[in-house]
Short mmCIF file of C-alpha atoms in Angstrom, two decimals:
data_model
loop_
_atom_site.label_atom_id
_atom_site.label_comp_id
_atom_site.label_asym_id
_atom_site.label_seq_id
_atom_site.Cartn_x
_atom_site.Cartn_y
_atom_site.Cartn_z
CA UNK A 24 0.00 0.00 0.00
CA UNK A 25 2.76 2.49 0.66
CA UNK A 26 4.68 1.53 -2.63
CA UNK A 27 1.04 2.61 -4.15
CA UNK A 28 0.70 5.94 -2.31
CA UNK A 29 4.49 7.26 -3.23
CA UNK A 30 3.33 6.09 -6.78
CA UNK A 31 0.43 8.20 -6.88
CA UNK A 32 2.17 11.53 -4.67
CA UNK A 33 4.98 11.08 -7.76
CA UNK A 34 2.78 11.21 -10.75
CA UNK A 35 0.44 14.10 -9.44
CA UNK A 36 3.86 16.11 -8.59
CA UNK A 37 5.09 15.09 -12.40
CA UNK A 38 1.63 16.07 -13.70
CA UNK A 39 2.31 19.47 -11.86
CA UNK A 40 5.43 19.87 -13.06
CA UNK A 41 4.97 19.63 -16.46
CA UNK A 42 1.67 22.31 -16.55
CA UNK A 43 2.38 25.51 -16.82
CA UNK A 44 0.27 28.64 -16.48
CA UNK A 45 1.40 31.04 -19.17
CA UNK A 46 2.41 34.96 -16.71
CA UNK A 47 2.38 37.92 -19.31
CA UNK A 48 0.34 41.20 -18.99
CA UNK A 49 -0.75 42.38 -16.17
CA UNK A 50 1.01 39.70 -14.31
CA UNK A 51 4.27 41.45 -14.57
CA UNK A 52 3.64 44.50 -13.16
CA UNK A 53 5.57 45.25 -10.22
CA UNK A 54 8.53 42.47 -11.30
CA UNK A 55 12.42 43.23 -11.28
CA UNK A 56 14.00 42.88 -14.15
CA UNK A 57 18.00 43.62 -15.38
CA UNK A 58 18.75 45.33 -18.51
CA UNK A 59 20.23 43.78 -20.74
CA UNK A 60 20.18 46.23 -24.33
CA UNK A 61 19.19 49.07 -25.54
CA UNK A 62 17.94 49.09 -28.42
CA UNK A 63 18.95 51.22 -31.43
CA UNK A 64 16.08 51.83 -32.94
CA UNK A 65 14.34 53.96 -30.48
CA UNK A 66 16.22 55.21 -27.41
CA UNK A 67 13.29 54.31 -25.01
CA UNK A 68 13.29 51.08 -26.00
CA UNK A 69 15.38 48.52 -24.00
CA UNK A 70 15.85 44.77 -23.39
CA UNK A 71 15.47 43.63 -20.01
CA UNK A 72 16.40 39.96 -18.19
CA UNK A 73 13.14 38.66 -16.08
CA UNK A 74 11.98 35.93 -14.11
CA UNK A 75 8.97 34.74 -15.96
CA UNK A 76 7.47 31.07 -15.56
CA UNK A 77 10.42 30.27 -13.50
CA UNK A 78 12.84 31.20 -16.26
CA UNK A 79 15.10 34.23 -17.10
CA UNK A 80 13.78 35.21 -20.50
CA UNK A 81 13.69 38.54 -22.48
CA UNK A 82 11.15 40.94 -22.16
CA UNK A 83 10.83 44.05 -24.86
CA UNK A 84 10.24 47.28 -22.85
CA UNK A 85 9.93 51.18 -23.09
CA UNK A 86 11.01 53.89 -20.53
CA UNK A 87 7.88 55.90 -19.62
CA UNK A 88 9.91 58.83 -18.72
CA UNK A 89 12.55 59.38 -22.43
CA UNK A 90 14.77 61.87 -19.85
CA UNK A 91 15.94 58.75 -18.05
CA UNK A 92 18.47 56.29 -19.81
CA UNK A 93 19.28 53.22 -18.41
CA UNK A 94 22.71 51.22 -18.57
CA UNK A 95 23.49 47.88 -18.93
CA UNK A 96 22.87 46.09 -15.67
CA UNK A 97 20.47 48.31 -14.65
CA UNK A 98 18.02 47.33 -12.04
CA UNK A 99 14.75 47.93 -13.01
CA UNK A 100 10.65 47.66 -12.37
CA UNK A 101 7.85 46.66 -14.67
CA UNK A 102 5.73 49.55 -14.14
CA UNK A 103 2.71 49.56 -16.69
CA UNK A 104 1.11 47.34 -19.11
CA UNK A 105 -0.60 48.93 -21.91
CA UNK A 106 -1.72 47.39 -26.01
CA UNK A 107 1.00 45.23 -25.67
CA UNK A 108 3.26 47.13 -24.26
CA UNK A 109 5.92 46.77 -21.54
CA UNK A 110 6.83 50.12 -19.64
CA UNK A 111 9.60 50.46 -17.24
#
């Protein structure tokens, strides 16, 4: 009976493991995030390292405020969501 239990605990935790519930939008708001490049086609625009799903992946974003430029290794905060559109 126990070798049927620690079966059953291992699949539902494998089961669990393997969904995963998609965090873009809204759900980023408020999340730290390192930049990584700035972009050369606009000057507000900027590529920033962030924890999403678990992972470190790339996130597009814009400056709200085009006085303040931001360096490489820059700490910053998803501020706003808006049509798509990361703001920092």
């Amino acid at each position: 009976i126990f070798t049927l239990i620690m079966v059953g605990v291992y699949w539902m935790m494998y089961k669990l493991q393997k969904e995963i519930i998609p965090e873009r939008g809204e759900k980023l708001i408020g999340r730290r995030g390192t930049v990584y490049l700035r972009k050369t086609n606009n000057k507000d625009a900027y590529i920033i390292d962030i924890e999403i799903n678990g992972r470190l992946q790339a996130l597009e974003v814009i400056s709200e405020d085009s006085n303040k430029t931001y360096q490489t290794g820059d700490l910053v905060v998803v501020k706003k969501y808006e049509e798509n559109i990361y703001y920092i």
